[in-house]
Short mmCIF file of C-alpha atoms and ligand atoms in Angstrom, two decimals:
data_model
loop_
_atom_site.label_atom_id
_atom_site.label_comp_id
_atom_site.label_asym_id
_atom_site.label_seq_id
_atom_site.Cartn_x
_atom_site.Cartn_y
_atom_site.Cartn_z
CA UNK A 1 -60.69 70.29 31.96
CA UNK A 2 -57.68 72.64 31.57
CA UNK A 3 -58.09 72.82 27.79
CA UNK A 4 -56.68 76.30 27.38
CA UNK A 5 -53.74 75.42 29.68
CA UNK A 6 -53.01 72.30 27.64
CA UNK A 7 -53.02 74.40 24.44
CA UNK A 8 -50.76 77.05 25.99
CA UNK A 9 -48.23 74.38 27.26
CA UNK A 10 -48.11 72.51 24.02
CA UNK A 11 -47.48 75.81 22.11
CA UNK A 12 -44.76 76.67 24.75
CA UNK A 13 -42.96 73.31 24.44
CA UNK A 14 -43.30 73.00 20.73
CA UNK A 15 -39.82 74.34 19.82
CA UNK A 16 -38.30 71.88 22.32
CA UNK A 17 -40.42 69.09 20.76
CA UNK A 18 -39.11 69.88 17.28
CA UNK A 19 -35.57 69.97 18.60
CA UNK A 20 -35.96 66.48 20.19
CA UNK A 21 -37.71 65.12 17.08
CA UNK A 22 -34.94 66.25 14.80
CA UNK A 23 -32.29 64.85 17.02
CA UNK A 24 -33.96 61.41 17.08
CA UNK A 25 -34.57 61.61 13.35
CA UNK A 26 -30.87 62.30 12.65
CA UNK A 27 -29.78 59.35 14.80
CA UNK A 28 -32.28 56.65 14.27
CA UNK A 29 -31.82 53.34 15.94
CA UNK A 30 -33.18 49.96 14.97
CA UNK A 31 -35.39 47.76 17.17
CA UNK A 32 -33.69 46.64 20.37
CA UNK A 33 -30.91 49.15 19.77
CA UNK A 34 -32.67 52.33 21.00
CA UNK A 35 -29.90 53.19 23.45
CA UNK A 36 -29.40 56.84 22.58
CA UNK A 37 -33.12 57.44 21.98
CA UNK A 38 -34.00 55.96 25.30
CA UNK A 39 -31.18 57.86 26.94
CA UNK A 40 -32.53 61.17 25.44
CA UNK A 41 -36.11 60.42 26.64
CA UNK A 42 -34.87 59.63 30.16
CA UNK A 43 -32.67 62.74 30.25
CA UNK A 44 -35.53 64.96 29.33
CA UNK A 45 -37.78 63.38 31.95
CA UNK A 46 -35.15 63.60 34.72
CA UNK A 47 -34.38 67.24 33.88
CA UNK A 48 -38.09 67.88 34.48
CA UNK A 49 -37.74 66.25 37.93
CA UNK A 50 -40.00 63.30 36.78
CA UNK A 51 -39.43 59.96 38.54
CA UNK A 52 -37.79 57.90 35.72
CA UNK A 53 -36.89 54.17 35.34
CA UNK A 54 -34.66 53.01 32.49
CA UNK A 55 -33.59 49.66 31.05
CA UNK A 56 -37.04 48.05 31.22
CA UNK A 57 -37.30 45.15 28.84
CA UNK A 58 -34.20 46.25 27.05
CA UNK A 59 -34.25 49.88 26.26
CA UNK A 60 -37.71 50.80 27.75
CA UNK A 61 -38.14 53.94 29.80
CA UNK A 62 -40.93 54.80 32.14
CA UNK A 63 -41.67 58.23 33.63
CA UNK A 64 -44.16 58.67 36.40
CA UNK A 65 -45.86 61.99 37.28
CA UNK A 66 -47.91 62.01 40.46
CA UNK A 67 -50.77 64.54 40.59
CA UNK A 68 -51.75 66.66 43.63
CA UNK A 69 -53.95 63.92 45.12
CA UNK A 70 -54.18 60.07 44.77
CA UNK A 71 -56.55 58.91 42.01
CA UNK A 72 -56.54 56.73 38.92
CA UNK A 73 -53.54 55.86 36.80
CA UNK A 74 -53.32 56.42 33.15
CA UNK A 75 -50.54 55.22 30.82
CA UNK A 76 -49.39 57.07 27.71
CA UNK A 77 -47.23 55.10 25.32
CA UNK A 78 -44.81 56.03 22.53
CA UNK A 79 -42.55 53.69 20.41
CA UNK A 80 -38.90 54.64 19.70
CA UNK A 81 -37.54 52.40 17.01
CA UNK A 82 -36.53 53.08 13.37
CA UNK A 83 -36.41 51.07 10.26
CA UNK A 84 -33.63 49.46 8.01
CA UNK A 85 -34.28 51.95 5.17
CA UNK A 86 -31.94 54.41 3.55
CA UNK A 87 -33.48 57.82 3.79
CA UNK A 88 -34.32 59.48 0.49
CA UNK A 89 -36.60 62.22 1.81
CA UNK A 90 -35.51 65.80 1.33
CA UNK A 91 -35.32 67.11 4.83
CA UNK A 92 -32.57 69.33 6.48
CA UNK A 93 -32.39 66.94 9.45
CA UNK A 94 -31.80 63.74 7.30
CA UNK A 95 -30.63 60.54 8.95
CA UNK A 96 -26.92 60.54 9.61
CA UNK A 97 -26.95 56.73 9.78
CA UNK A 98 -26.82 55.08 6.27
CA UNK A 99 -29.45 52.42 5.99
CA UNK A 100 -31.43 53.42 9.08
CA UNK A 101 -34.41 55.82 9.05
CA UNK A 102 -37.33 56.95 10.99
CA UNK A 103 -39.84 56.02 8.23
CA UNK A 104 -42.89 55.34 10.36
CA UNK A 105 -42.89 58.54 12.60
CA UNK A 106 -41.78 56.84 15.88
CA UNK A 107 -39.34 59.84 16.26
CA UNK A 108 -42.47 61.99 16.39
CA UNK A 109 -44.20 59.62 18.77
CA UNK A 110 -41.31 59.93 21.21
CA UNK A 111 -41.02 63.67 20.77
CA UNK A 112 -44.80 64.15 21.06
CA UNK A 113 -45.04 62.13 24.31
CA UNK A 114 -42.10 64.12 25.75
CA UNK A 115 -43.96 67.39 24.99
CA UNK A 116 -47.11 65.87 26.66
CA UNK A 117 -44.73 65.00 29.63
CA UNK A 118 -43.63 68.64 29.87
CA UNK A 119 -47.18 69.88 29.76
CA UNK A 120 -48.47 67.32 32.37
CA UNK A 121 -45.51 68.06 34.59
CA UNK A 122 -46.33 71.75 34.60
CA UNK A 123 -49.96 70.98 35.36
CA UNK A 124 -49.34 68.32 37.91
CA UNK A 125 -50.73 70.43 40.85
CA UNK A 126 -54.04 70.61 38.91
CA UNK A 127 -54.91 66.91 38.59
CA UNK A 128 -55.47 63.87 40.81
CA UNK A 129 -53.92 60.44 40.08
CA UNK A 130 -50.85 59.30 38.22
CA UNK A 131 -49.60 59.44 34.70
CA UNK A 132 -47.24 56.83 33.44
CA UNK A 133 -45.26 57.84 30.35
CA UNK A 134 -43.94 54.75 28.58
CA UNK A 135 -41.21 54.85 25.92
CA UNK A 136 -41.17 51.55 24.33
CA UNK A 137 -38.58 49.72 22.26
CA UNK A 138 -38.90 47.24 19.38
CA UNK A 139 -42.42 47.99 18.11
CA UNK A 140 -41.32 47.16 14.55
CA UNK A 141 -39.98 43.65 15.26
CA UNK A 142 -40.38 41.53 18.42
CA UNK A 143 -43.16 43.48 20.20
CA UNK A 144 -41.41 45.45 22.97
CA UNK A 145 -44.91 46.19 24.46
CA UNK A 146 -45.34 42.60 25.51
CA UNK A 147 -41.93 42.60 27.17
CA UNK A 148 -42.61 45.81 28.98
CA UNK A 149 -45.92 44.53 30.30
CA UNK A 150 -44.01 41.29 31.46
CA UNK A 151 -41.57 43.58 33.27
CA UNK A 152 -44.42 45.01 35.26
CA UNK A 153 -45.12 48.45 33.76
CA UNK A 154 -48.83 48.04 34.24
CA UNK A 155 -48.37 47.50 38.07
CA UNK A 156 -47.21 49.73 41.00
CA UNK A 157 -49.37 51.69 40.59
CA UNK A 158 -51.78 49.60 38.68
CA UNK A 159 -52.80 51.13 35.31
CA UNK A 160 -56.56 51.79 34.73
CA UNK A 161 -56.35 52.76 31.17
CA UNK A 162 -53.80 53.38 28.35
CA UNK A 163 -53.73 55.71 25.37
CA UNK A 164 -51.31 56.09 22.47
CA UNK A 165 -51.35 57.51 18.97
CA UNK A 166 -49.69 56.93 15.66
CA UNK A 167 -48.90 59.71 13.14
CA UNK A 168 -50.90 58.66 10.13
CA UNK A 169 -50.06 59.04 6.49
CA UNK A 170 -53.41 58.07 4.98
CA UNK A 171 -55.15 60.93 6.93
CA UNK A 172 -55.06 64.70 6.40
CA UNK A 173 -52.90 66.99 8.52
CA UNK A 174 -54.69 68.50 11.49
CA UNK A 175 -57.13 65.74 11.79
CA UNK A 176 -57.54 63.20 14.66
CA UNK A 177 -58.95 59.79 13.95
CA UNK A 178 -60.67 57.66 16.64
CA UNK A 179 -62.71 54.48 16.59
CA UNK A 180 -63.90 52.02 19.11
CA UNK A 181 -63.46 48.29 18.44
CA UNK A 182 -60.88 46.69 16.01
CA UNK A 183 -58.46 49.24 14.67
CA UNK A 184 -55.40 47.36 13.62
CA UNK A 185 -54.84 43.76 12.45
CA UNK A 186 -52.91 40.89 13.86
CA UNK A 187 -49.82 40.76 11.57
CA UNK A 188 -48.95 37.07 11.82
CA UNK A 189 -46.09 35.57 9.72
CA UNK A 190 -45.92 32.18 7.99
CA UNK A 191 -43.32 30.10 6.15
CA UNK A 192 -44.21 27.03 3.98
CA UNK A 193 -41.82 24.63 2.51
CA UNK A 194 -43.04 22.24 -0.23
CA UNK A 195 -40.78 19.35 -1.00
CA UNK A 196 -40.74 16.29 -3.25
CA UNK A 197 -38.76 14.59 -6.04
CA UNK A 198 -37.19 17.09 -8.42
CA UNK A 199 -35.63 16.19 -11.77
CA UNK A 200 -35.37 17.09 -15.43
CA UNK A 201 -37.58 19.90 -16.63
CA UNK A 202 -38.36 17.81 -19.75
CA UNK A 203 -39.66 14.90 -17.59
CA UNK A 204 -42.03 16.34 -15.01
CA UNK A 205 -44.03 12.97 -14.75
CA UNK A 206 -40.94 11.61 -12.93
CA UNK A 207 -41.05 14.43 -10.28
CA UNK A 208 -43.45 15.72 -7.59
CA UNK A 209 -42.83 19.24 -8.88
CA UNK A 210 -42.58 21.48 -5.76
CA UNK A 211 -42.65 24.49 -8.00
CA UNK A 212 -46.15 23.58 -9.27
CA UNK A 213 -47.25 22.68 -5.83
CA UNK A 214 -46.17 26.18 -4.64
CA UNK A 215 -48.09 27.85 -7.44
CA UNK A 216 -51.22 25.85 -6.58
CA UNK A 217 -50.85 26.74 -2.87
CA UNK A 218 -50.50 30.43 -3.60
CA UNK A 219 -53.78 30.32 -5.68
CA UNK A 220 -55.69 28.10 -3.24
CA UNK A 221 -54.56 30.35 -0.27
CA UNK A 222 -56.47 33.14 -1.88
CA UNK A 223 -59.67 31.12 -2.05
CA UNK A 224 -59.57 30.67 1.79
CA UNK A 225 -59.90 34.45 1.78
CA UNK A 226 -62.53 34.68 -0.88
CA UNK A 227 -64.52 31.41 -0.32
CA UNK A 228 -63.84 29.90 3.16
CA UNK A 229 -64.42 32.85 5.50
CA UNK A 230 -67.33 35.20 5.97
CA UNK A 231 -66.95 37.94 3.35
CA UNK A 232 -68.01 40.54 5.86
CA UNK A 233 -65.06 39.80 8.05
CA UNK A 234 -61.88 41.42 6.69
CA UNK A 235 -58.60 39.35 6.39
CA UNK A 236 -55.54 39.45 4.10
CA UNK A 237 -53.25 36.70 3.20
CA UNK A 238 -50.17 37.72 1.23
CA UNK A 239 -47.39 35.55 -0.10
CA UNK A 240 -44.47 37.96 -0.32
CA UNK A 241 -41.40 35.76 -0.84
CA UNK A 242 -41.01 32.66 -3.04
CA UNK A 243 -37.62 31.01 -3.28
CA UNK A 244 -36.42 27.92 -5.04
CA UNK A 245 -34.69 26.39 -8.02
CA UNK A 246 -31.24 26.77 -9.48
CA UNK A 247 -31.49 26.21 -13.20
CA UNK A 248 -34.13 26.83 -15.95
CA UNK A 249 -34.35 23.10 -16.85
CA UNK A 250 -34.17 21.49 -13.41
CA UNK A 251 -37.32 20.97 -11.29
CA UNK A 252 -36.25 21.80 -7.76
CA UNK A 253 -36.65 19.41 -4.84
CA UNK A 254 -38.13 22.07 -2.60
CA UNK A 255 -39.56 25.57 -2.68
CA UNK A 256 -40.06 27.98 0.14
CA UNK A 257 -42.54 30.81 0.53
CA UNK A 258 -43.13 33.30 3.31
CA UNK A 259 -45.89 35.72 3.89
CA UNK A 260 -48.32 37.41 6.27
CA UNK A 261 -51.83 36.83 7.55
CA UNK A 262 -53.86 39.87 8.75
CA UNK A 263 -56.95 39.36 10.91
CA UNK A 264 -59.05 41.42 13.37
CA UNK A 265 -60.43 38.62 15.39
CA UNK A 266 -59.13 35.66 17.40
CA UNK A 267 -61.38 33.20 15.61
CA UNK A 268 -60.28 34.20 12.20
CA UNK A 269 -56.64 34.38 13.36
CA UNK A 270 -56.82 30.62 14.29
CA UNK A 271 -59.08 29.63 11.37
CA UNK A 272 -57.01 30.79 8.42
CA UNK A 273 -53.79 28.92 9.27
CA UNK A 274 -55.96 25.78 9.88
CA UNK A 275 -57.34 26.18 6.40
CA UNK A 276 -53.89 26.79 4.95
CA UNK A 277 -52.63 23.55 6.43
CA UNK A 278 -55.58 21.66 5.03
CA UNK A 279 -54.77 23.07 1.53
CA UNK A 280 -51.18 22.05 1.93
CA UNK A 281 -52.17 18.52 2.96
CA UNK A 282 -54.53 18.17 -0.11
CA UNK A 283 -51.94 19.54 -2.60
CA UNK A 284 -49.19 17.29 -1.33
CA UNK A 285 -51.44 14.22 -1.27
CA UNK A 286 -52.30 14.55 -4.96
CA UNK A 287 -48.73 15.55 -5.93
CA UNK A 288 -46.85 13.07 -3.88
CA UNK A 289 -44.92 15.63 -2.00
CA UNK A 290 -44.58 16.79 1.63
CA UNK A 291 -44.98 20.19 3.31
CA UNK A 292 -43.70 22.05 6.38
CA UNK A 293 -45.95 24.83 7.67
CA UNK A 294 -44.61 27.26 10.23
CA UNK A 295 -46.67 29.97 11.80
CA UNK A 296 -45.18 32.85 13.83
CA UNK A 297 -47.82 34.60 15.76
CA UNK A 298 -46.88 38.26 16.21
CA UNK A 299 -49.16 40.84 17.77
CA UNK A 300 -52.79 40.29 18.67
CA UNK A 301 -55.40 42.41 16.89
CA UNK A 302 -55.58 45.91 18.31
CA UNK A 303 -59.10 46.46 19.68
CA UNK A 304 -60.01 49.77 21.25
CA UNK A 305 -62.25 49.82 24.28
CA UNK A 306 -65.53 51.75 23.64
CA UNK A 307 -65.31 53.99 26.82
CA UNK A 308 -61.59 54.70 26.37
CA UNK A 309 -62.25 55.61 22.67
CA UNK A 310 -65.03 57.96 23.82
CA UNK A 311 -62.59 59.78 26.14
CA UNK A 312 -59.97 60.12 23.34
CA UNK A 313 -62.61 61.44 20.92
CA UNK A 314 -64.17 63.93 23.31
CA UNK A 315 -60.75 65.26 24.41
CA UNK A 316 -59.71 65.78 20.89
CA UNK A 317 -62.99 67.53 20.03
CA UNK A 318 -62.47 69.90 22.97
CA UNK A 319 -59.04 70.92 21.59
CA UNK A 320 -59.83 70.95 17.88
CA UNK A 321 -63.57 70.98 17.31
CA UNK A 322 -65.76 68.13 15.99
CA UNK A 323 -65.03 68.87 12.34
CA UNK A 324 -61.38 67.94 12.84
CA UNK A 325 -62.06 64.61 14.72
CA UNK A 326 -63.14 61.81 12.48
CA UNK A 327 -63.95 58.16 12.55
CA UNK A 328 -60.78 56.18 11.99
CA UNK A 329 -60.79 53.60 9.19
CA UNK A 330 -59.20 50.40 10.46
CA UNK A 331 -55.85 49.39 9.12
CA UNK A 332 -54.48 46.02 8.04
CA UNK A 333 -51.19 47.15 9.54
CA UNK A 334 -50.36 45.90 13.01
CA UNK A 335 -49.06 47.63 16.15
CA UNK A 336 -47.91 46.09 19.41
CA UNK A 337 -50.01 48.55 21.35
CA UNK A 338 -52.41 45.65 20.83
CA UNK A 339 -50.80 44.02 23.95
CA UNK A 340 -51.98 46.95 26.16
CA UNK A 341 -55.43 46.87 24.60
CA UNK A 342 -55.54 43.08 25.38
CA UNK A 343 -54.88 43.70 29.07
CA UNK A 344 -56.53 46.98 29.99
CA UNK A 345 -59.13 49.43 28.53
CA UNK A 346 -57.24 51.33 25.92
CA UNK A 347 -57.54 53.59 22.92
CA UNK A 348 -54.98 53.98 20.12
CA UNK A 349 -55.76 56.78 17.76
CA UNK A 350 -54.34 58.32 14.61
CA UNK A 351 -53.10 61.80 13.94
CA UNK A 352 -53.15 62.86 10.32
CA UNK A 353 -50.01 63.94 8.56
CA UNK A 354 -50.85 64.03 4.86
CA UNK A 355 -50.93 67.49 3.14
CA UNK A 356 -54.44 68.14 1.70
CA UNK A 357 -55.10 66.01 -1.33
CA UNK A 358 -52.26 63.61 -0.93
CA UNK A 359 -51.13 60.60 1.09
CA UNK A 360 -47.94 59.97 3.03
CA UNK A 361 -46.58 56.39 2.70
CA UNK A 362 -45.21 54.74 5.82
CA UNK A 363 -42.03 52.70 5.59
CA UNK A 364 -41.05 54.46 2.41
CA UNK A 365 -37.61 56.09 2.03
CA UNK A 366 -39.48 59.34 1.14
CA UNK A 367 -41.61 59.33 4.33
CA UNK A 368 -41.84 62.88 5.72
CA UNK A 369 -44.29 65.00 7.62
CA UNK A 370 -44.90 68.51 8.99
CA UNK A 371 -43.98 68.91 12.67
CA UNK A 372 -47.22 70.75 13.29
CA UNK A 373 -48.54 67.17 13.96
CA UNK A 374 -46.48 67.13 17.16
CA UNK A 375 -48.75 69.79 18.65
CA UNK A 376 -51.81 67.77 17.76
CA UNK A 377 -50.47 64.49 19.13
CA UNK A 378 -49.01 65.99 22.35
CA UNK A 379 -52.15 68.03 23.09
CA UNK A 380 -54.47 64.96 22.44
CA UNK A 381 -52.38 62.63 24.73
CA UNK A 382 -52.20 65.25 27.46
CA UNK A 383 -55.88 66.27 27.33
CA UNK A 384 -57.07 62.64 27.25
CA UNK A 385 -55.00 61.81 30.23
CA UNK A 386 -56.34 64.75 32.22
CA UNK A 387 -59.94 64.15 31.22
CA UNK A 388 -59.50 60.49 32.08
CA UNK A 389 -58.13 61.29 35.58
CA UNK A 390 -60.79 63.93 36.24
CA UNK A 391 -63.69 61.55 36.44
NI1 NI B 401 -45.29 52.58 13.25
#
């Protein structure tokens, strides 16, 4: 429904979208500090006459557009936070804040959803039901989505389905990638401390050697991935920090390591830490040391609902044709949109930003993308919402 109107509106609001995106890009804000970004989003919504609530779960903003008649309620979500990275990308609208950069595209998510808000607001007499526009803080760290849900954004009116998208560096510009089922992994964090008697590097037999225990643990952890779980079920376990020791000839009394576990299912998400703990028990038993294992569960796996994914796919196909809409390849990255997908039928999809023949790396100081992608993301969000509300 309204495909040509959506295209026309997105085209019309594209210059405004670029302006908003560049403003946010120049003044990036870290998680839980998105004050100006949230203020800008709220100001744009209010200027359009859209009912707007601010300060939800910190810096969250919710806009509500009521259609001509009562009907279903659909939620569209964008995240707003930036990263602690010093921008090295060569763009005329470079970050004016040293050490802070929009290196994941959340500036584009916010601008794209505001463009969709402008279009939906213009078309509000042509649809039934309600659109909730959710601008969310703290995706990169504490999971602002969970907090916004706890603050009640899925109620009054009750949300029937949620959609969101991420600008996507591994995919080609102009493409939209959709998939039902697991799309993004659960990005849990762990910390391990191995302790025991230290001593002279020349006399290891008098120590428990926490350095050797740590090395054994790192190797054994990989055999959980390669030997303990079903090889057809994907999972990653990466040890990313190892700290300990103070001199070349002193065996330390403790070593600490930290890392991440990535899984797509609840079962594996529980199983891997249990196996890690078994491994640590065995290593410390034979070495005469002790261990401390801490698990910080972050977001759940992001699993798209089949019917919601079908809506997103068909809406994108109406706008851009089947050849530009592809099956998404799941990512081991995480996204706190997962909290929405856990509660209500949802679909998160990707919008390609890589120039043909190349890849764009997220969370890199060189991260950059062409703003044409704003038209794609805004049109897809807008069209999907309209199509969902029309049946
Ligand atoms: Ni991101």
